[in-house]
Amino acid sequence: MAVDTLWRRLRGWLKPDAFVAAAPGATANTDTAQSRMTASLRSLLDDPTISPAIRSDLAADFGRIEAMLDRLERGELHVAVFGRVSAGKSALGNALLGREAFTVGVLHGTTAAAQQATLDEAIQDGLVLIDTPGINELDGEARERLAFDVAEVSDLVIFVADGDLTRDELDAIHTLAATQRPLLLALNKADRYRADEREALLDRLRERTSGLLRAEDVIAVAARPSPERVLDIDAHGREHAHEQQRPPDVAALRERLLAIAQREGKTLSALNAGLYAGRLTDQVSARIAASRRLLASRLIRQYCIAKGLAVALNPIPVADLLAAAGLDAAMVVQLSRVYGLPLTRAESGRLVAVISAQLAALMGAIWGVQLVASTLKGVSAGLSVLVTAAAQGALGWYATVLIGRAAERYLVAGKSWGDQGAKRVVAEIVASLDRDSILREAREEILKRLKSRQAPLL
């Protein structure tokens, strides 16, 4: 299946009404959409039109698609725990899991690489937590990039803050929201605030993230509450003070996660896979387009040289122009194969005729000069080849560039001139090219080749 066709189908299945997991009887619709998504992702991975070079360049991305397919088949929902250094990301992950799965330290940079563990209470829902490096780690860009990469391939993100948001945190939330991931904001270390202070801070966070998160998705937690001071009285009536560690307070966040996993887990996993596949297909399409443009440019240049020399070396008046038209038609046939839209020789000839007619209307004076040069070359019996042939060959070269680029636009648009029509497209091509530099390059190349053949020509 062609990449662009696949992505059109993915976009159709990613419409909101394709996944209505919370609605009664929506399970069948969700399962059907997920099955379609899985099949299309497999088609993307197996697409024979994607060259080995492109697959090699995008190997990591194709690997991620494979991993996402495995997750879909296992029914997992991946949740990235995200935030700045020391906000308590790892501690929150451990509190949600009920065990020390993630490394917790007092120094910056404890989480140097992404770690993940399955949430015990949600094994039946396939919920997986991913702990990420802090967005402001000491060694900066590499770890921050890793954190964003992990969030990008997760199905849901918990952003952990321990107070009002800094500029960097708010920027990060905007960036994450742009990835179209559902976001939860966990206000960690909430035990440090009085009840009224905590509610005021939650309201402040909801206000600052309005439009990015729902109000109910801003939740107060305490992953590692401060120890409480406890007084014991011994048998002699003497008081003894000691500190006692309080249990984590993450019940509200855990319940929210479990509800999302149960109600929307398959939906989010399929959406995430589709969104990531969309970005990958865009990259693949861009690489294929760039590869085609490069190949087309080389092909057009080859025909420019062939046509320039054919025009310059043909001593028969006007016959050189007819030979040039044949080369243009052959070039368009080759270009159509490059773009995967093969044209017959007859179709190619008609396309060249349309383009040439528009060029003649725009540049009649140039073609008149070429006709005069052709006649002059015939009258001089070839003796003035170096005087007239290089100039005429350069014009032939320039015409081939114009015809090739116009045909390329027609093919890229799927064998169509679009709403603009042939006249407008050809005019834009003419305006976009630097005629003088093309003619200068053409004359230099043709003269160089003519001089190497000068003895046999005279």
Short mmCIF file of C-alpha atoms in Angstrom, two decimals:
data_model
loop_
_atom_site.label_atom_id
_atom_site.label_comp_id
_atom_site.label_asym_id
_atom_site.label_seq_id
_atom_site.Cartn_x
_atom_site.Cartn_y
_atom_site.Cartn_z
CA MET A 1 0.00 0.00 0.00
CA ALA A 2 1.39 3.41 -0.94
CA VAL A 3 2.44 5.56 2.02
CA ASP A 4 0.06 8.43 1.20
CA THR A 5 -2.87 6.01 0.86
CA LEU A 6 -2.06 4.46 4.23
CA TRP A 7 -1.97 7.82 5.96
CA ARG A 8 -5.32 8.87 4.45
CA ARG A 9 -6.84 5.73 5.96
CA LEU A 10 -5.16 6.34 9.31
CA ARG A 11 -6.50 9.89 9.40
CA GLY A 12 -10.00 8.58 8.73
CA TRP A 13 -9.78 6.11 11.58
CA LEU A 14 -8.40 8.74 13.94
CA LYS A 15 -11.55 10.88 13.80
CA PRO A 16 -13.16 11.28 17.23
CA ASP A 17 -16.19 9.18 16.30
CA ALA A 18 -13.90 6.25 15.38
CA PHE A 19 -13.16 5.64 19.08
CA VAL A 20 -16.07 6.02 21.49
CA ALA A 21 -14.85 3.76 24.26
CA ALA A 22 -17.05 5.21 26.97
CA ALA A 23 -20.30 4.83 25.06
CA PRO A 24 -22.49 1.73 25.49
CA GLY A 25 -21.74 -0.89 22.89
CA ALA A 26 -18.59 0.95 21.74
CA THR A 27 -16.27 -2.00 22.41
CA ALA A 28 -16.93 -3.56 19.02
CA ASN A 29 -16.27 -0.25 17.25
CA THR A 30 -13.05 0.24 19.20
CA ASP A 31 -11.88 -3.30 18.49
CA THR A 32 -12.67 -2.92 14.79
CA ALA A 33 -10.81 0.39 14.57
CA GLN A 34 -7.87 -1.11 16.47
CA SER A 35 -7.79 -4.12 14.12
CA ARG A 36 -7.77 -1.79 11.13
CA MET A 37 -5.02 0.29 12.70
CA THR A 38 -2.93 -2.81 13.38
CA ALA A 39 -3.36 -4.03 9.81
CA SER A 40 -2.40 -0.65 8.37
CA LEU A 41 0.66 -0.34 10.58
CA ARG A 42 1.75 -3.77 9.35
CA SER A 43 1.23 -2.52 5.80
CA LEU A 44 3.45 0.46 6.54
CA LEU A 45 6.20 -1.77 7.91
CA ASP A 46 5.94 -4.12 4.92
CA ASP A 47 5.44 -1.45 2.22
CA PRO A 48 7.62 -2.56 -0.73
CA THR A 49 7.75 1.00 -2.13
CA ILE A 50 9.92 2.14 0.80
CA SER A 51 13.54 1.74 -0.26
CA PRO A 52 16.17 0.01 1.93
CA ALA A 53 18.02 3.34 2.21
CA ILE A 54 14.97 5.08 3.69
CA ARG A 55 14.33 2.14 6.02
CA SER A 56 17.92 2.35 7.20
CA ASP A 57 17.74 6.10 7.82
CA LEU A 58 14.47 5.72 9.77
CA ALA A 59 15.32 2.41 11.44
CA ALA A 60 14.64 3.73 14.96
CA ASP A 61 11.21 5.00 13.93
CA PHE A 62 10.28 1.72 12.25
CA GLY A 63 11.45 -0.04 15.42
CA ARG A 64 9.08 2.10 17.47
CA ILE A 65 6.18 1.15 15.22
CA GLU A 66 7.06 -2.52 15.80
CA ALA A 67 7.09 -1.91 19.56
CA MET A 68 3.75 -0.12 19.39
CA LEU A 69 2.22 -3.02 17.50
CA ASP A 70 3.44 -5.38 20.20
CA ARG A 71 1.87 -3.12 22.83
CA LEU A 72 -1.43 -3.08 20.96
CA GLU A 73 -1.44 -6.87 20.81
CA ARG A 74 -0.66 -7.08 24.55
CA GLY A 75 -3.26 -4.43 25.38
CA GLU A 76 -0.79 -2.21 27.24
CA LEU A 77 -1.23 1.47 28.06
CA HIS A 78 2.12 3.26 28.50
CA VAL A 79 2.20 6.22 30.88
CA ALA A 80 5.22 8.55 31.01
CA VAL A 81 5.97 10.25 34.32
CA PHE A 82 7.44 13.58 33.33
CA GLY A 83 8.70 16.77 34.96
CA ARG A 84 11.71 18.67 36.17
CA VAL A 85 14.50 17.40 38.40
CA SER A 86 13.56 16.84 42.07
CA ALA A 87 9.81 17.25 41.51
CA GLY A 88 9.43 13.66 42.72
CA LYS A 89 8.79 11.77 39.47
CA SER A 90 10.49 8.53 40.51
CA ALA A 91 8.99 8.67 44.00
CA LEU A 92 5.54 9.11 42.50
CA GLY A 93 6.05 6.14 40.20
CA ASN A 94 7.11 4.00 43.16
CA ALA A 95 4.12 5.17 45.21
CA LEU A 96 1.73 4.26 42.40
CA LEU A 97 3.39 0.86 42.00
CA GLY A 98 3.60 0.16 45.71
CA ARG A 99 7.22 -0.89 45.42
CA GLU A 100 10.67 0.60 44.82
CA ALA A 101 10.81 0.07 41.06
CA PHE A 102 12.50 3.38 40.19
CA THR A 103 15.69 4.88 41.57
CA VAL A 104 15.12 7.79 43.93
CA GLY A 105 18.04 10.03 44.91
CA VAL A 106 18.77 13.40 46.45
CA LEU A 107 21.12 14.54 43.69
CA HIS A 108 20.11 15.98 40.36
CA GLY A 109 20.25 13.59 37.45
CA THR A 110 19.32 10.37 39.27
CA THR A 111 17.15 9.18 36.37
CA ALA A 112 19.72 9.14 33.57
CA ALA A 113 17.74 6.86 31.26
CA ALA A 114 14.10 5.89 30.91
CA GLN A 115 12.92 3.04 33.14
CA GLN A 116 9.60 1.26 33.11
CA ALA A 117 7.61 -1.17 35.26
CA THR A 118 4.10 -2.59 35.19
CA LEU A 119 1.67 -1.11 37.70
CA ASP A 120 0.78 -3.94 40.07
CA GLU A 121 -2.80 -2.85 40.66
CA ALA A 122 -3.48 -2.58 36.94
CA ILE A 123 -1.87 -5.64 35.45
CA GLN A 124 -5.23 -6.72 34.09
CA ASP A 125 -5.47 -3.39 32.24
CA GLY A 126 -1.89 -3.50 30.99
CA LEU A 127 -0.92 -0.16 32.56
CA VAL A 128 2.84 0.50 32.30
CA LEU A 129 4.61 3.43 33.99
CA ILE A 130 7.71 4.97 32.40
CA ASP A 131 10.00 7.11 34.55
CA THR A 132 11.90 9.74 32.55
CA PRO A 133 14.88 12.02 33.16
CA GLY A 134 14.14 15.54 34.41
CA ILE A 135 13.61 18.26 31.85
CA ASN A 136 16.28 20.41 33.50
CA GLU A 137 18.97 17.80 34.14
CA LEU A 138 22.44 19.17 34.62
CA ASP A 139 23.78 17.81 31.35
CA GLY A 140 20.89 19.34 29.56
CA GLU A 141 19.88 18.68 26.00
CA ALA A 142 20.55 14.95 25.63
CA ARG A 143 18.49 13.90 28.64
CA GLU A 144 15.78 16.44 27.96
CA ARG A 145 15.51 15.14 24.40
CA LEU A 146 15.26 11.59 25.74
CA ALA A 147 12.45 12.62 28.07
CA PHE A 148 10.49 14.20 25.22
CA ASP A 149 11.10 11.15 23.01
CA VAL A 150 9.72 8.85 25.70
CA ALA A 151 6.68 11.06 26.19
CA GLU A 152 6.11 11.12 22.43
CA VAL A 153 5.75 7.35 22.23
CA SER A 154 3.68 7.05 25.42
CA ASP A 155 -0.09 6.95 25.45
CA LEU A 156 -0.59 9.29 28.39
CA VAL A 157 1.66 11.67 30.36
CA ILE A 158 1.66 12.50 34.05
CA PHE A 159 3.41 15.84 34.50
CA VAL A 160 4.76 16.16 38.04
CA ALA A 161 5.19 19.58 39.66
CA ASP A 162 5.77 20.49 43.30
CA GLY A 163 4.51 24.06 43.25
CA ASP A 164 3.42 26.77 40.85
CA LEU A 165 4.72 26.14 37.33
CA THR A 166 7.99 27.66 36.19
CA ARG A 167 8.32 29.08 32.70
CA ASP A 168 10.22 25.95 31.61
CA GLU A 169 7.54 23.67 33.04
CA LEU A 170 4.73 25.54 31.34
CA ASP A 171 6.63 25.48 28.05
CA ALA A 172 7.12 21.72 28.46
CA ILE A 173 3.40 21.21 29.09
CA HIS A 174 2.59 23.19 25.92
CA THR A 175 5.06 21.02 23.97
CA LEU A 176 3.58 17.81 25.38
CA ALA A 177 0.03 18.97 24.69
CA ALA A 178 1.04 19.56 21.07
CA THR A 179 1.87 15.84 20.77
CA GLN A 180 -1.87 15.24 21.32
CA ARG A 181 -1.26 13.05 24.36
CA PRO A 182 -3.76 13.14 27.25
CA LEU A 183 -2.12 14.94 30.17
CA LEU A 184 -2.53 14.66 33.93
CA LEU A 185 -0.87 17.23 36.20
CA ALA A 186 0.15 15.89 39.60
CA LEU A 187 0.86 18.48 42.28
CA ASN A 188 3.38 16.49 44.32
CA LYS A 189 4.52 17.22 47.90
CA ALA A 190 1.04 18.55 48.59
CA ASP A 191 1.52 17.72 52.29
CA ARG A 192 3.74 20.81 52.57
CA TYR A 193 0.70 23.08 52.20
CA ARG A 194 -2.22 23.81 54.46
CA ALA A 195 -5.59 22.76 53.06
CA ASP A 196 -6.52 26.30 51.95
CA GLU A 197 -3.07 26.85 50.41
CA ARG A 198 -3.30 23.54 48.55
CA GLU A 199 -6.72 24.37 47.09
CA ALA A 200 -5.54 27.84 46.07
CA LEU A 201 -2.49 26.33 44.35
CA LEU A 202 -4.61 23.72 42.54
CA ASP A 203 -6.87 26.52 41.29
CA ARG A 204 -3.81 28.43 40.12
CA LEU A 205 -2.49 25.39 38.23
CA ARG A 206 -5.88 24.79 36.60
CA GLU A 207 -6.01 28.42 35.53
CA ARG A 208 -2.51 28.37 34.01
CA THR A 209 -3.15 25.11 32.11
CA SER A 210 -6.66 25.99 30.96
CA GLY A 211 -7.22 24.69 27.45
CA LEU A 212 -4.42 22.15 27.86
CA LEU A 213 -5.82 20.01 30.68
CA ARG A 214 -9.25 19.41 32.14
CA ALA A 215 -9.74 20.73 35.66
CA GLU A 216 -10.33 17.21 37.04
CA ASP A 217 -6.95 16.13 35.63
CA VAL A 218 -5.04 18.44 38.01
CA ILE A 219 -4.63 16.27 41.11
CA ALA A 220 -2.81 16.76 44.43
CA VAL A 221 -0.54 13.92 45.60
CA ALA A 222 2.15 13.26 48.16
CA ALA A 223 4.49 10.55 46.92
CA ARG A 224 6.82 10.72 49.94
CA PRO A 225 5.11 12.76 52.65
CA SER A 226 7.31 14.37 55.27
CA PRO A 227 7.60 12.25 58.43
CA GLU A 228 5.23 13.20 61.20
CA ARG A 229 6.36 13.81 64.77
CA VAL A 230 4.89 11.23 67.15
CA LEU A 231 4.96 11.33 70.96
CA ASP A 232 5.05 8.04 72.86
CA ILE A 233 4.58 7.68 76.62
CA ASP A 234 6.51 4.89 78.28
CA ALA A 235 5.52 2.87 81.34
CA HIS A 236 6.97 5.53 83.61
CA GLY A 237 4.87 8.27 82.03
CA ARG A 238 7.79 9.86 80.25
CA GLU A 239 7.29 11.30 76.72
CA HIS A 240 9.49 10.20 73.84
CA ALA A 241 9.34 11.96 70.47
CA HIS A 242 10.23 10.28 67.21
CA GLU A 243 9.50 10.68 63.52
CA GLN A 244 7.23 8.26 61.71
CA GLN A 245 7.06 7.96 57.93
CA ARG A 246 3.57 8.55 56.58
CA PRO A 247 2.19 6.43 53.72
CA PRO A 248 2.00 7.93 50.23
CA ASP A 249 -1.16 9.80 49.31
CA VAL A 250 -1.71 8.92 45.66
CA ALA A 251 -5.12 7.25 45.78
CA ALA A 252 -6.90 9.92 43.69
CA LEU A 253 -4.27 9.76 40.92
CA ARG A 254 -4.23 5.95 40.97
CA GLU A 255 -8.01 5.80 40.63
CA ARG A 256 -7.89 8.27 37.74
CA LEU A 257 -5.26 6.19 35.95
CA LEU A 258 -7.13 2.94 36.47
CA ALA A 259 -10.37 4.50 35.21
CA ILE A 260 -8.64 5.80 32.09
CA ALA A 261 -6.94 2.45 31.46
CA GLN A 262 -10.18 0.53 31.84
CA ARG A 263 -12.34 2.91 29.81
CA GLU A 264 -9.94 4.32 27.23
CA GLY A 265 -6.80 2.15 27.25
CA LYS A 266 -7.30 0.55 23.84
CA THR A 267 -8.41 3.85 22.37
CA LEU A 268 -5.35 5.75 23.58
CA SER A 269 -2.93 3.04 22.47
CA ALA A 270 -4.45 2.90 19.00
CA LEU A 271 -4.57 6.70 18.71
CA ASN A 272 -0.96 7.05 19.79
CA ALA A 273 0.20 4.39 17.36
CA GLY A 274 -1.74 6.06 14.57
CA LEU A 275 -0.39 9.52 15.37
CA TYR A 276 3.17 8.26 15.49
CA ALA A 277 2.64 6.33 12.26
CA GLY A 278 1.32 9.52 10.71
CA ARG A 279 4.52 11.36 11.55
CA LEU A 280 6.55 8.43 10.23
CA THR A 281 4.59 8.31 6.97
CA ASP A 282 5.16 12.06 6.61
CA GLN A 283 8.90 11.47 7.04
CA VAL A 284 8.87 8.54 4.62
CA SER A 285 6.88 10.57 2.09
CA ALA A 286 9.30 13.47 2.43
CA ARG A 287 12.29 11.14 1.93
CA ILE A 288 10.66 9.51 -1.08
CA ALA A 289 9.79 12.93 -2.54
CA ALA A 290 13.36 14.16 -1.99
CA SER A 291 14.75 11.00 -3.57
CA ARG A 292 12.45 11.41 -6.56
CA ARG A 293 13.37 15.08 -6.93
CA LEU A 294 17.07 14.21 -6.91
CA LEU A 295 16.59 11.44 -9.46
CA ALA A 296 14.38 13.69 -11.60
CA SER A 297 17.00 16.47 -11.51
CA ARG A 298 19.69 14.07 -12.67
CA LEU A 299 17.41 12.75 -15.41
CA ILE A 300 16.51 16.24 -16.62
CA ARG A 301 20.18 17.23 -16.72
CA GLN A 302 21.05 14.14 -18.76
CA TYR A 303 18.37 15.05 -21.29
CA CYS A 304 19.51 18.69 -21.25
CA ILE A 305 22.99 17.58 -22.31
CA ALA A 306 21.61 15.17 -24.90
CA LYS A 307 19.21 17.75 -26.32
CA GLY A 308 21.74 20.58 -26.28
CA LEU A 309 24.24 18.51 -28.23
CA ALA A 310 21.60 17.09 -30.59
CA VAL A 311 20.48 20.61 -31.48
CA ALA A 312 24.04 21.90 -31.79
CA LEU A 313 25.35 19.01 -33.90
CA ASN A 314 22.43 18.58 -36.30
CA PRO A 315 23.31 20.51 -39.53
CA ILE A 316 19.84 20.23 -41.08
CA PRO A 317 17.66 23.31 -40.53
CA VAL A 318 14.64 22.79 -38.24
CA ALA A 319 15.33 19.03 -38.08
CA ASP A 320 17.26 19.65 -34.88
CA LEU A 321 14.13 21.15 -33.32
CA LEU A 322 12.09 18.08 -34.29
CA ALA A 323 14.72 15.77 -32.83
CA ALA A 324 14.65 17.85 -29.65
CA ALA A 325 10.87 17.36 -29.34
CA GLY A 326 11.41 13.62 -29.50
CA LEU A 327 13.97 13.81 -26.69
CA ASP A 328 11.55 15.87 -24.57
CA ALA A 329 8.85 13.22 -24.98
CA ALA A 330 11.31 10.48 -24.02
CA MET A 331 12.36 12.48 -20.96
CA VAL A 332 8.75 12.88 -19.80
CA VAL A 333 8.19 9.13 -20.14
CA GLN A 334 11.20 8.54 -17.88
CA LEU A 335 10.03 11.16 -15.38
CA SER A 336 6.61 9.52 -15.19
CA ARG A 337 8.29 6.28 -14.15
CA VAL A 338 10.32 8.07 -11.48
CA TYR A 339 7.08 9.36 -9.95
CA GLY A 340 5.29 6.03 -10.25
CA LEU A 341 2.71 7.33 -12.75
CA PRO A 342 3.80 5.82 -16.07
CA LEU A 343 2.80 7.64 -19.26
CA THR A 344 2.67 6.13 -22.72
CA ARG A 345 4.75 7.74 -25.46
CA ALA A 346 1.56 9.22 -26.92
CA GLU A 347 0.51 10.68 -23.54
CA SER A 348 3.99 12.04 -23.08
CA GLY A 349 3.92 13.68 -26.51
CA ARG A 350 0.59 15.35 -25.76
CA LEU A 351 1.92 16.63 -22.41
CA VAL A 352 5.03 18.05 -24.09
CA ALA A 353 2.80 19.71 -26.71
CA VAL A 354 0.69 21.37 -24.00
CA ILE A 355 3.77 22.63 -22.14
CA SER A 356 5.50 23.76 -25.34
CA ALA A 357 2.39 25.68 -26.43
CA GLN A 358 2.36 27.57 -23.15
CA LEU A 359 6.10 28.21 -23.39
CA ALA A 360 5.72 29.49 -26.95
CA ALA A 361 3.03 31.90 -25.82
CA LEU A 362 5.25 33.15 -23.01
CA MET A 363 8.59 33.14 -24.83
CA GLY A 364 7.89 33.41 -28.54
CA ALA A 365 10.91 35.64 -29.08
CA ILE A 366 13.29 33.03 -27.70
CA TRP A 367 11.93 30.31 -29.98
CA GLY A 368 12.21 32.72 -32.93
CA VAL A 369 15.90 33.19 -32.16
CA GLN A 370 16.31 29.43 -31.99
CA LEU A 371 14.62 28.98 -35.40
CA VAL A 372 16.87 31.67 -36.97
CA ALA A 373 19.94 30.02 -35.46
CA SER A 374 18.84 26.67 -36.83
CA THR A 375 18.45 28.11 -40.33
CA LEU A 376 21.79 29.97 -40.11
CA LYS A 377 23.53 26.78 -39.10
CA GLY A 378 22.09 24.97 -42.13
CA VAL A 379 23.05 27.72 -44.59
CA SER A 380 26.62 27.78 -43.30
CA ALA A 381 26.84 24.02 -43.88
CA GLY A 382 28.04 23.54 -40.35
CA LEU A 383 31.03 25.91 -40.69
CA SER A 384 29.70 28.21 -37.97
CA VAL A 385 28.98 25.48 -35.47
CA LEU A 386 30.97 27.07 -32.70
CA VAL A 387 29.35 30.45 -33.41
CA THR A 388 25.71 29.40 -33.53
CA ALA A 389 25.49 25.85 -32.20
CA ALA A 390 26.45 26.60 -28.61
CA ALA A 391 23.86 29.39 -28.37
CA GLN A 392 21.15 27.31 -29.99
CA GLY A 393 22.05 24.24 -27.93
CA ALA A 394 21.88 26.36 -24.78
CA LEU A 395 18.35 27.41 -25.70
CA GLY A 396 17.46 23.78 -26.26
CA TRP A 397 18.94 22.95 -22.86
CA TYR A 398 16.89 25.72 -21.23
CA ALA A 399 13.70 24.53 -22.93
CA THR A 400 14.31 21.02 -21.62
CA VAL A 401 14.70 22.33 -18.08
CA LEU A 402 11.38 24.16 -18.40
CA ILE A 403 9.57 21.19 -19.92
CA GLY A 404 11.05 18.79 -17.36
CA ARG A 405 10.12 20.96 -14.36
CA ALA A 406 6.61 21.59 -15.68
CA ALA A 407 6.08 17.88 -16.33
CA GLU A 408 7.41 17.17 -12.84
CA ARG A 409 4.79 19.53 -11.30
CA TYR A 410 2.09 17.79 -13.35
CA LEU A 411 3.20 14.36 -12.11
CA VAL A 412 3.63 15.38 -8.46
CA ALA A 413 0.02 16.62 -8.53
CA GLY A 414 -1.10 13.16 -9.72
CA LYS A 415 -1.25 13.84 -13.47
CA SER A 416 -3.08 17.12 -12.97
CA TRP A 417 -2.48 20.83 -13.41
CA GLY A 418 -4.76 21.46 -10.44
CA ASP A 419 -6.94 24.53 -10.10
CA GLN A 420 -4.27 26.79 -11.59
CA GLY A 421 -4.24 25.18 -15.02
CA ALA A 422 -1.29 24.56 -17.35
CA LYS A 423 -0.80 28.23 -18.26
CA ARG A 424 -0.37 29.39 -14.67
CA VAL A 425 1.86 26.44 -13.67
CA VAL A 426 4.17 26.90 -16.67
CA ALA A 427 4.37 30.65 -16.01
CA GLU A 428 5.37 29.97 -12.39
CA ILE A 429 8.08 27.54 -13.55
CA VAL A 430 9.48 30.14 -15.97
CA ALA A 431 9.45 32.80 -13.25
CA SER A 432 11.12 30.54 -10.68
CA LEU A 433 14.17 29.63 -12.78
CA ASP A 434 17.22 31.84 -13.35
CA ARG A 435 17.38 31.81 -17.13
CA ASP A 436 20.74 33.56 -17.41
CA SER A 437 22.55 31.16 -15.10
CA ILE A 438 21.01 28.14 -16.84
CA LEU A 439 21.99 29.46 -20.29
CA ARG A 440 25.50 30.28 -19.08
CA GLU A 441 25.98 26.78 -17.63
CA ALA A 442 24.52 25.24 -20.80
CA ARG A 443 26.80 27.21 -23.16
CA GLU A 444 29.88 26.34 -21.15
CA GLU A 445 29.02 22.64 -21.07
CA ILE A 446 28.09 22.48 -24.77
CA LEU A 447 31.15 24.46 -25.89
CA LYS A 448 33.39 22.17 -23.88
CA ARG A 449 31.88 19.13 -25.58
CA LEU A 450 31.84 20.74 -29.03
CA LYS A 451 35.50 21.70 -28.83
CA SER A 452 36.40 18.13 -27.98
CA ARG A 453 34.65 17.12 -31.26
CA GLN A 454 35.67 20.16 -33.33
CA ALA A 455 38.10 18.40 -35.67
CA PRO A 456 35.62 15.83 -36.93
CA LEU A 457 32.96 18.55 -37.38
CA LEU A 458 35.00 20.88 -39.67
#
